């Protein structure tokens, strides 16, 4: 039983292979370098987020997918940044703590830093 | 003149805001008025409505003078609460005022408890995949109706007079410049004892077809057609002849956001206004609603 629980918890905590990664609070804080000028909160279902994704300066933006499905958020990023995927930094806000921290109650939500 | 005043106030709220999400039955008046967007946890709704130009349509489809109130006003309150990422509930209640000539009366409206489950959410990556919502709702008989009205011209009638449960589905495509969708709602009316005996109103089926567009990034327009069919009424187990109902309604809704957390909705509808109608009430309706994310 313990082995089963152990295996299950390993599976659940296995790092995501998508573009939008699940991070701890300290890992998230480490991403907020002086280079990052804004955080763009988005979701795959948010049609009006499209404009902010299209117009985003990839180098100075940190993308946070929130209230969303991780795989769908990845698909949307691929749709918008086909050839620039390697330069995208995206966080998947799995437990919505990042959104909560920045007071996200609606989307799209842009936090200028 | 009053209409233009309300329109002016509404237009004054059209300042910068973000997109508003939707569904086929949203703002149609044929289903629960308050819908939570995926990231919203709790929302409050305040709606001010007015119904005028009442006319009766009989079982042969002939339009006749209505003997009920000439004007009905409603103040509707609703609160929606998210229960899980895919499910939310809303409670809707309110007060109404009926007026005929110089006489008027106030009373509580029926209360309804509604649930919406969203098994399928839209995504920009697959725009042809619609949003699917399943609806479950119950309207409680909480106030006086035409079945037990005491006042002349039914001035003290504010409810339906019986409990009714609804279920249905709402499909919506909102990722294209032209928004479109449809809904089907069916009901199970509950039996009720009245002075006329034990009544069972017929089951209802409502079909809603809606199209819409974002007129500006801050203003969305949706418009649609509703067909409502109700089966015959049973009185003490016997079907009343020519008591089935058919109504074809039309609605139009403007929806916007004043600021990030607020949303305003102005809806117009004309009930029993097109195609064939039987045992229906023709009327004009206008509702101005304020929705706030809590």
Tab-separated table of C-alpha atoms in Angstrom:
chain	number	residue	atom	x	y	z
A	1	UNK	CA	0.000	0.000	0.000
A	2	UNK	CA	2.828	2.384	0.993
A	3	UNK	CA	4.614	1.573	-2.277
A	4	UNK	CA	1.448	2.354	-4.229
A	5	UNK	CA	1.005	5.692	-2.442
A	6	UNK	CA	4.680	6.457	-3.016
A	7	UNK	CA	4.420	5.700	-6.736
A	8	UNK	CA	1.249	7.772	-7.042
A	9	UNK	CA	2.784	10.767	-5.295
A	10	UNK	CA	5.870	10.487	-7.533
A	11	UNK	CA	3.633	10.488	-10.600
A	12	UNK	CA	1.671	13.471	-9.356
A	13	UNK	CA	4.779	15.487	-8.536
A	14	UNK	CA	6.589	14.586	-11.751
A	15	UNK	CA	7.643	17.791	-13.465
A	16	UNK	CA	5.550	18.788	-16.448
A	17	UNK	CA	7.051	18.396	-19.902
A	18	UNK	CA	4.900	21.164	-21.446
A	19	UNK	CA	5.903	24.774	-21.985
A	20	UNK	CA	3.917	26.034	-19.031
A	21	UNK	CA	5.644	24.624	-15.982
A	22	UNK	CA	4.328	24.047	-12.496
A	23	UNK	CA	6.689	25.806	-10.112
A	24	UNK	CA	7.120	26.239	-6.391
A	25	UNK	CA	6.836	29.737	-4.935
A	26	UNK	CA	10.617	30.136	-4.712
A	27	UNK	CA	11.071	28.881	-8.279
A	28	UNK	CA	8.472	31.400	-9.429
A	29	UNK	CA	10.176	34.239	-7.540
A	30	UNK	CA	13.481	33.291	-9.183
A	31	UNK	CA	11.891	33.912	-12.596
A	32	UNK	CA	11.137	37.524	-11.726
A	33	UNK	CA	14.465	38.902	-12.901
A	34	UNK	CA	14.894	42.600	-13.794
A	35	UNK	CA	14.500	41.534	-17.446
A	36	UNK	CA	10.840	40.650	-16.814
A	37	UNK	CA	8.712	43.789	-17.125
A	38	UNK	CA	5.221	42.281	-16.983
A	39	UNK	CA	3.285	39.176	-16.080
A	40	UNK	CA	0.577	38.210	-18.569
A	41	UNK	CA	-2.139	36.016	-17.060
A	42	UNK	CA	-4.102	34.115	-19.687
A	43	UNK	CA	-6.209	31.015	-20.316
A	44	UNK	CA	-6.942	28.972	-23.411
A	45	UNK	CA	-10.673	29.769	-23.164
A	46	UNK	CA	-10.056	33.525	-22.901
A	47	UNK	CA	-10.649	34.914	-26.381
A	48	UNK	CA	-9.797	38.462	-25.336
A	49	UNK	CA	-6.395	37.256	-24.033
A	50	UNK	CA	-5.445	36.589	-27.658
A	51	UNK	CA	-4.600	40.227	-28.347
A	52	UNK	CA	-2.223	40.392	-25.354
A	53	UNK	CA	-0.491	37.179	-26.384
A	54	UNK	CA	-0.062	38.347	-29.975
A	55	UNK	CA	1.323	41.738	-28.976
A	56	UNK	CA	3.542	40.507	-26.133
A	57	UNK	CA	7.253	41.164	-26.095
A	58	UNK	CA	8.411	37.617	-25.391
A	59	UNK	CA	11.745	38.625	-23.859
A	60	UNK	CA	10.304	40.897	-21.205
A	61	UNK	CA	7.083	38.994	-20.445
A	62	UNK	CA	6.337	36.157	-18.094
A	63	UNK	CA	3.247	34.184	-19.098
A	64	UNK	CA	1.035	32.618	-16.458
A	65	UNK	CA	-1.703	30.204	-17.508
A	66	UNK	CA	-4.371	30.254	-14.828
A	67	UNK	CA	-7.875	28.779	-14.361
A	68	UNK	CA	-6.986	26.490	-17.229
A	69	UNK	CA	-5.927	23.070	-18.395
A	70	UNK	CA	-2.144	22.762	-18.739
A	71	UNK	CA	-2.191	20.957	-22.102
A	72	UNK	CA	-4.670	23.457	-23.589
A	73	UNK	CA	-2.581	26.412	-22.369
A	74	UNK	CA	0.468	24.855	-24.071
A	75	UNK	CA	-1.479	24.436	-27.318
A	76	UNK	CA	-2.506	28.080	-27.297
A	77	UNK	CA	1.067	29.233	-26.705
A	78	UNK	CA	2.257	27.048	-29.601
A	79	UNK	CA	-0.445	28.582	-31.768
A	80	UNK	CA	0.789	32.108	-31.046
A	81	UNK	CA	4.549	31.634	-30.741
A	82	UNK	CA	5.327	28.842	-33.220
A	83	UNK	CA	8.954	29.752	-33.928
A	84	UNK	CA	9.656	31.514	-30.632
A	85	UNK	CA	8.602	28.772	-28.229
A	86	UNK	CA	12.154	28.350	-26.885
A	87	UNK	CA	12.232	31.940	-25.668
A	88	UNK	CA	8.870	31.754	-23.865
A	89	UNK	CA	8.751	31.589	-20.086
A	90	UNK	CA	5.402	30.225	-18.963
A	91	UNK	CA	4.143	29.114	-15.588
A	92	UNK	CA	1.092	26.933	-15.077
A	93	UNK	CA	-0.769	28.252	-12.040
A	94	UNK	CA	-2.040	24.864	-10.937
A	95	UNK	CA	-3.288	25.760	-7.445
A	96	UNK	CA	-4.084	29.382	-8.457
A	97	UNK	CA	-1.688	30.752	-5.852
A	98	UNK	CA	0.062	32.997	-8.362
A	99	UNK	CA	-3.279	34.430	-9.479
A	100	UNK	CA	-4.307	34.922	-5.873
A	101	UNK	CA	-1.039	36.651	-5.045
A	102	UNK	CA	-1.616	39.220	-7.805
A	103	UNK	CA	-5.378	39.540	-7.203
A	104	UNK	CA	-6.480	38.019	-10.512
A	105	UNK	CA	-10.279	37.976	-10.603
A	106	UNK	CA	-10.743	38.339	-14.359
A	107	UNK	CA	-8.847	37.680	-17.569
A	108	UNK	CA	-6.911	38.984	-19.400
A	109	UNK	CA	-4.884	40.383	-16.502
A	110	UNK	CA	-1.578	42.174	-17.005
A	111	UNK	CA	0.663	42.959	-14.061
A	112	UNK	CA	3.284	45.569	-14.886
A	113	UNK	CA	6.397	45.114	-12.711
B	1	UNK	CA	-38.392	59.383	-22.696
B	2	UNK	CA	-37.629	57.076	-19.787
B	3	UNK	CA	-36.212	54.581	-22.239
B	4	UNK	CA	-33.736	57.145	-23.565
B	5	UNK	CA	-32.737	58.072	-20.027
B	6	UNK	CA	-31.940	54.443	-19.238
B	7	UNK	CA	-30.130	54.048	-22.548
B	8	UNK	CA	-28.084	57.145	-21.806
B	9	UNK	CA	-27.095	55.836	-18.359
B	10	UNK	CA	-26.171	52.508	-19.929
B	11	UNK	CA	-24.058	54.131	-22.641
B	12	UNK	CA	-22.337	56.243	-20.012
B	13	UNK	CA	-20.933	53.048	-18.537
B	14	UNK	CA	-19.234	52.126	-21.810
B	15	UNK	CA	-15.714	52.875	-20.741
B	16	UNK	CA	-12.710	50.652	-21.238
B	17	UNK	CA	-13.143	47.086	-20.079
B	18	UNK	CA	-12.393	43.563	-21.055
B	19	UNK	CA	-14.270	40.986	-23.041
B	20	UNK	CA	-17.407	39.408	-21.615
B	21	UNK	CA	-18.047	35.708	-21.991
B	22	UNK	CA	-21.340	34.256	-22.881
B	23	UNK	CA	-23.625	31.356	-23.565
B	24	UNK	CA	-26.705	30.857	-25.706
B	25	UNK	CA	-29.233	31.297	-22.909
B	26	UNK	CA	-27.324	34.164	-21.215
B	27	UNK	CA	-29.470	37.274	-21.215
B	28	UNK	CA	-32.288	35.533	-23.069
B	29	UNK	CA	-34.647	35.708	-20.113
B	30	UNK	CA	-35.519	32.056	-20.706
B	31	UNK	CA	-33.036	30.652	-18.189
B	32	UNK	CA	-31.108	31.612	-15.045
B	33	UNK	CA	-29.836	35.180	-15.460
B	34	UNK	CA	-26.492	34.832	-13.726
B	35	UNK	CA	-23.633	32.842	-15.219
B	36	UNK	CA	-20.109	32.577	-13.843
B	37	UNK	CA	-17.139	32.804	-16.191
B	38	UNK	CA	-14.473	30.131	-15.629
B	39	UNK	CA	-12.281	32.236	-13.304
B	40	UNK	CA	-15.110	33.748	-11.280
B	41	UNK	CA	-15.801	32.384	-7.807
B	42	UNK	CA	-18.798	34.435	-6.775
B	43	UNK	CA	-20.997	36.990	-8.517
B	44	UNK	CA	-23.892	39.232	-7.599
B	45	UNK	CA	-26.721	40.243	-9.943
B	46	UNK	CA	-29.212	43.075	-9.657
B	47	UNK	CA	-31.762	43.350	-12.429
B	48	UNK	CA	-34.450	45.985	-12.941
B	49	UNK	CA	-37.116	44.890	-15.365
B	50	UNK	CA	-40.292	46.263	-16.832
B	51	UNK	CA	-42.976	44.503	-18.867
B	52	UNK	CA	-45.625	46.379	-20.816
B	53	UNK	CA	-48.062	46.072	-23.758
B	54	UNK	CA	-49.723	42.890	-22.495
B	55	UNK	CA	-52.092	41.107	-24.851
B	56	UNK	CA	-53.673	37.700	-24.543
B	57	UNK	CA	-53.396	35.191	-27.357
B	58	UNK	CA	-56.128	32.565	-27.169
B	59	UNK	CA	-56.102	28.892	-28.126
B	60	UNK	CA	-56.917	29.786	-31.750
B	61	UNK	CA	-54.059	32.278	-31.937
B	62	UNK	CA	-56.281	35.346	-31.847
B	63	UNK	CA	-54.939	38.384	-30.015
B	64	UNK	CA	-57.253	39.712	-27.296
B	65	UNK	CA	-57.232	42.383	-24.625
B	66	UNK	CA	-55.404	41.313	-21.493
B	67	UNK	CA	-57.262	41.621	-18.194
B	68	UNK	CA	-54.202	41.437	-15.974
B	69	UNK	CA	-51.772	44.185	-14.945
B	70	UNK	CA	-50.899	46.775	-17.586
B	71	UNK	CA	-47.376	47.104	-16.314
B	72	UNK	CA	-45.157	44.795	-14.284
B	73	UNK	CA	-41.878	45.841	-12.737
B	74	UNK	CA	-39.337	43.540	-11.157
B	75	UNK	CA	-36.267	43.939	-9.019
B	76	UNK	CA	-34.405	40.669	-9.296
B	77	UNK	CA	-31.494	39.675	-7.074
B	78	UNK	CA	-29.205	36.723	-7.661
B	79	UNK	CA	-26.031	35.306	-6.199
B	80	UNK	CA	-23.878	32.709	-7.902
B	81	UNK	CA	-21.246	30.625	-6.123
B	82	UNK	CA	-18.678	28.351	-7.726
B	83	UNK	CA	-18.745	24.848	-6.245
B	84	UNK	CA	-15.946	23.330	-8.351
B	85	UNK	CA	-13.925	24.413	-11.418
B	86	UNK	CA	-16.752	23.088	-13.620
B	87	UNK	CA	-19.858	23.629	-11.488
B	88	UNK	CA	-21.614	26.615	-9.983
B	89	UNK	CA	-24.952	27.308	-8.343
B	90	UNK	CA	-27.086	30.433	-8.312
B	91	UNK	CA	-30.036	31.542	-6.240
B	92	UNK	CA	-32.462	33.987	-7.835
B	93	UNK	CA	-35.227	35.893	-6.084
B	94	UNK	CA	-36.798	39.321	-6.127
B	95	UNK	CA	-39.788	41.581	-5.700
B	96	UNK	CA	-42.328	42.757	-8.214
B	97	UNK	CA	-44.842	45.547	-8.650
B	98	UNK	CA	-48.006	45.126	-10.694
B	99	UNK	CA	-49.937	48.128	-11.914
B	100	UNK	CA	-53.240	48.668	-13.657
B	101	UNK	CA	-54.539	52.203	-13.956
B	102	UNK	CA	-54.021	53.908	-10.616
B	103	UNK	CA	-53.977	50.640	-8.667
B	104	UNK	CA	-50.745	48.863	-7.862
B	105	UNK	CA	-49.482	46.125	-5.608
B	106	UNK	CA	-46.089	44.760	-4.573
B	107	UNK	CA	-45.095	41.209	-3.779
B	108	UNK	CA	-42.252	38.699	-3.730
B	109	UNK	CA	-41.318	36.809	-6.900
B	110	UNK	CA	-40.764	33.060	-7.121
B	111	UNK	CA	-37.316	31.885	-6.047
B	112	UNK	CA	-35.174	29.567	-8.141
B	113	UNK	CA	-32.078	27.490	-7.441
B	114	UNK	CA	-29.937	26.813	-10.492
B	115	UNK	CA	-26.892	24.709	-11.273
B	116	UNK	CA	-24.668	24.901	-14.356
B	117	UNK	CA	-22.062	22.258	-15.094
B	118	UNK	CA	-19.498	22.932	-17.833
B	119	UNK	CA	-18.010	19.637	-19.060
B	120	UNK	CA	-16.541	21.256	-22.156
B	121	UNK	CA	-14.809	24.616	-22.210
B	122	UNK	CA	-13.836	26.540	-25.326
B	123	UNK	CA	-10.212	26.869	-26.361
B	124	UNK	CA	-8.520	29.199	-28.815
B	125	UNK	CA	-6.516	26.252	-30.132
B	126	UNK	CA	-9.652	24.427	-31.285
B	127	UNK	CA	-12.222	27.130	-32.026
B	128	UNK	CA	-14.776	24.706	-33.489
B	129	UNK	CA	-15.002	22.915	-30.169
B	130	UNK	CA	-17.971	24.563	-28.407
B	131	UNK	CA	-18.570	25.366	-24.799
B	132	UNK	CA	-21.089	22.894	-23.388
B	133	UNK	CA	-23.090	23.637	-20.260
B	134	UNK	CA	-25.642	21.351	-18.633
B	135	UNK	CA	-28.375	23.106	-16.679
B	136	UNK	CA	-30.430	21.955	-13.736
B	137	UNK	CA	-32.834	24.295	-12.065
B	138	UNK	CA	-35.793	24.352	-9.728
B	139	UNK	CA	-38.294	27.159	-9.387
B	140	UNK	CA	-40.031	27.166	-6.010
B	141	UNK	CA	-43.627	28.299	-5.656
B	142	UNK	CA	-42.990	31.035	-3.124
B	143	UNK	CA	-45.638	33.593	-3.889
B	144	UNK	CA	-49.210	34.158	-4.985
B	145	UNK	CA	-50.179	33.426	-8.602
B	146	UNK	CA	-53.232	33.630	-10.896
B	147	UNK	CA	-54.353	30.336	-9.289
B	148	UNK	CA	-54.906	31.949	-5.894
B	149	UNK	CA	-55.086	35.669	-6.718
B	150	UNK	CA	-57.520	37.684	-4.586
B	151	UNK	CA	-57.173	41.089	-6.206
B	152	UNK	CA	-59.070	42.193	-9.279
B	153	UNK	CA	-57.020	41.934	-12.499
B	154	UNK	CA	-54.578	39.572	-10.757
B	155	UNK	CA	-52.698	42.506	-9.257
B	156	UNK	CA	-51.430	40.279	-6.434
B	157	UNK	CA	-50.151	37.557	-8.771
B	158	UNK	CA	-46.338	37.457	-8.866
B	159	UNK	CA	-45.459	33.805	-9.358
B	160	UNK	CA	-46.221	30.754	-11.464
B	161	UNK	CA	-48.320	29.014	-8.806
B	162	UNK	CA	-46.520	25.674	-8.875
B	163	UNK	CA	-43.041	24.193	-8.476
B	164	UNK	CA	-41.183	23.386	-11.667
B	165	UNK	CA	-37.852	21.673	-12.308
B	166	UNK	CA	-35.852	22.352	-15.458
B	167	UNK	CA	-32.959	20.593	-17.125
B	168	UNK	CA	-31.191	21.324	-20.361
B	169	UNK	CA	-28.051	21.916	-22.369
B	170	UNK	CA	-26.430	25.052	-23.743
B	171	UNK	CA	-23.903	24.958	-26.590
B	172	UNK	CA	-21.897	28.063	-27.508
B	173	UNK	CA	-19.234	28.906	-30.085
B	174	UNK	CA	-17.526	32.078	-28.928
B	175	UNK	CA	-14.104	31.983	-30.599
B	176	UNK	CA	-15.135	33.390	-33.976
B	177	UNK	CA	-16.035	36.979	-34.936
B	178	UNK	CA	-19.647	35.777	-35.194
B	179	UNK	CA	-20.732	34.216	-31.914
B	180	UNK	CA	-23.461	31.602	-32.068
B	181	UNK	CA	-25.105	28.812	-30.139
B	182	UNK	CA	-28.264	27.119	-29.019
B	183	UNK	CA	-29.997	25.756	-25.937
B	184	UNK	CA	-32.688	23.236	-25.155
B	185	UNK	CA	-34.520	23.313	-21.839
B	186	UNK	CA	-37.203	20.903	-20.650
B	187	UNK	CA	-39.267	21.023	-17.502
B	188	UNK	CA	-41.063	18.804	-15.018
B	189	UNK	CA	-43.925	20.783	-13.498
B	190	UNK	CA	-45.158	19.645	-10.079
B	191	UNK	CA	-48.832	19.073	-9.308
B	192	UNK	CA	-50.588	21.753	-7.332
B	193	UNK	CA	-53.881	21.927	-5.446
B	194	UNK	CA	-55.994	24.904	-6.408
B	195	UNK	CA	-59.592	26.107	-6.090
B	196	UNK	CA	-60.184	24.564	-9.530
B	197	UNK	CA	-58.945	21.151	-8.364
B	198	UNK	CA	-55.640	19.326	-8.648
B	199	UNK	CA	-53.731	20.845	-11.547
B	200	UNK	CA	-50.751	19.551	-13.452
B	201	UNK	CA	-49.358	21.997	-15.959
B	202	UNK	CA	-47.814	20.465	-19.063
B	203	UNK	CA	-44.116	19.894	-19.562
B	204	UNK	CA	-42.261	22.725	-21.238
B	205	UNK	CA	-39.685	22.555	-23.969
B	206	UNK	CA	-37.762	25.735	-24.764
B	207	UNK	CA	-35.427	26.040	-27.725
B	208	UNK	CA	-33.136	29.058	-27.989
B	209	UNK	CA	-31.040	30.039	-31.009
B	210	UNK	CA	-28.595	32.880	-30.460
B	211	UNK	CA	-26.092	34.818	-32.550
B	212	UNK	CA	-23.881	37.664	-31.454
B	213	UNK	CA	-20.821	39.773	-32.084
B	214	UNK	CA	-18.432	42.036	-30.229
B	215	UNK	CA	-19.463	45.450	-31.572
B	216	UNK	CA	-16.430	47.008	-29.902
B	217	UNK	CA	-13.928	45.417	-27.492
B	218	UNK	CA	-16.195	46.747	-24.705
B	219	UNK	CA	-19.631	45.948	-26.074
B	220	UNK	CA	-21.192	42.662	-27.070
B	221	UNK	CA	-24.524	42.261	-28.841
B	222	UNK	CA	-26.447	39.007	-28.845
B	223	UNK	CA	-29.851	38.355	-30.291
B	224	UNK	CA	-31.963	35.277	-30.537
B	225	UNK	CA	-35.213	33.471	-30.998
B	226	UNK	CA	-36.994	31.365	-28.401
B	227	UNK	CA	-39.663	28.774	-29.067
B	228	UNK	CA	-41.560	27.587	-26.008
B	229	UNK	CA	-44.031	24.718	-26.132
B	230	UNK	CA	-46.034	23.599	-23.120
B	231	UNK	CA	-48.168	20.466	-23.159
B	232	UNK	CA	-51.829	20.547	-22.088
B	233	UNK	CA	-52.946	21.147	-18.519
B	234	UNK	CA	-54.440	18.268	-16.537
B	235	UNK	CA	-57.245	19.031	-14.078
B	236	UNK	CA	-57.970	16.240	-11.589
B	237	UNK	CA	-56.302	13.799	-13.978
B	238	UNK	CA	-58.261	14.851	-17.062
B	239	UNK	CA	-56.619	16.788	-19.881
B	240	UNK	CA	-58.117	20.214	-20.500
B	241	UNK	CA	-58.840	20.619	-24.223
B	242	UNK	CA	-57.008	23.384	-26.134
B	243	UNK	CA	-54.825	24.195	-23.135
B	244	UNK	CA	-51.429	23.561	-24.723
B	245	UNK	CA	-49.225	26.609	-25.102
B	246	UNK	CA	-46.985	27.789	-27.911
B	247	UNK	CA	-44.956	30.982	-27.874
B	248	UNK	CA	-42.274	32.388	-30.145
B	249	UNK	CA	-40.174	35.124	-28.538
B	250	UNK	CA	-37.389	37.378	-29.732
B	251	UNK	CA	-34.651	38.946	-27.600
B	252	UNK	CA	-31.686	41.268	-27.934
B	253	UNK	CA	-29.017	41.873	-25.306
B	254	UNK	CA	-26.221	44.408	-25.056
B	255	UNK	CA	-23.549	43.473	-22.571
B	256	UNK	CA	-20.515	45.391	-21.463
B	257	UNK	CA	-18.080	46.007	-18.626
B	258	UNK	CA	-17.740	49.342	-16.979
B	259	UNK	CA	-14.579	48.338	-15.194
B	260	UNK	CA	-12.821	45.089	-14.593
B	261	UNK	CA	-15.154	43.626	-11.966
B	262	UNK	CA	-18.455	45.029	-13.208
B	263	UNK	CA	-20.619	44.015	-16.079
B	264	UNK	CA	-23.798	45.642	-17.348
B	265	UNK	CA	-26.509	44.083	-19.431
B	266	UNK	CA	-29.432	45.682	-21.208
B	267	UNK	CA	-31.974	43.246	-22.616
B	268	UNK	CA	-35.060	43.726	-24.705
B	269	UNK	CA	-37.499	41.019	-25.576
B	270	UNK	CA	-40.857	40.679	-27.219
B	271	UNK	CA	-42.791	37.617	-26.131
B	272	UNK	CA	-45.133	35.735	-28.452
B	273	UNK	CA	-44.228	38.107	-31.246
B	274	UNK	CA	-43.481	35.956	-34.289
B	275	UNK	CA	-44.806	32.824	-35.982
B	276	UNK	CA	-47.738	30.928	-34.400
B	277	UNK	CA	-48.674	31.517	-30.769
B	278	UNK	CA	-51.373	29.862	-28.662
B	279	UNK	CA	-52.501	30.427	-25.085
B	280	UNK	CA	-49.645	32.873	-24.679
B	281	UNK	CA	-49.179	36.417	-23.460
B	282	UNK	CA	-47.707	38.959	-25.820
B	283	UNK	CA	-45.615	41.595	-24.077
B	284	UNK	CA	-42.579	43.847	-24.345
B	285	UNK	CA	-39.858	43.433	-21.761
B	286	UNK	CA	-36.787	45.459	-20.892
B	287	UNK	CA	-34.215	44.602	-18.218
B	288	UNK	CA	-31.188	46.535	-17.074
B	289	UNK	CA	-28.837	44.416	-14.985
B	290	UNK	CA	-25.655	45.012	-13.018
B	291	UNK	CA	-23.366	42.060	-12.373
B	292	UNK	CA	-20.432	42.281	-9.975
B	293	UNK	CA	-17.689	39.752	-9.317
B	294	UNK	CA	-17.254	39.336	-5.559
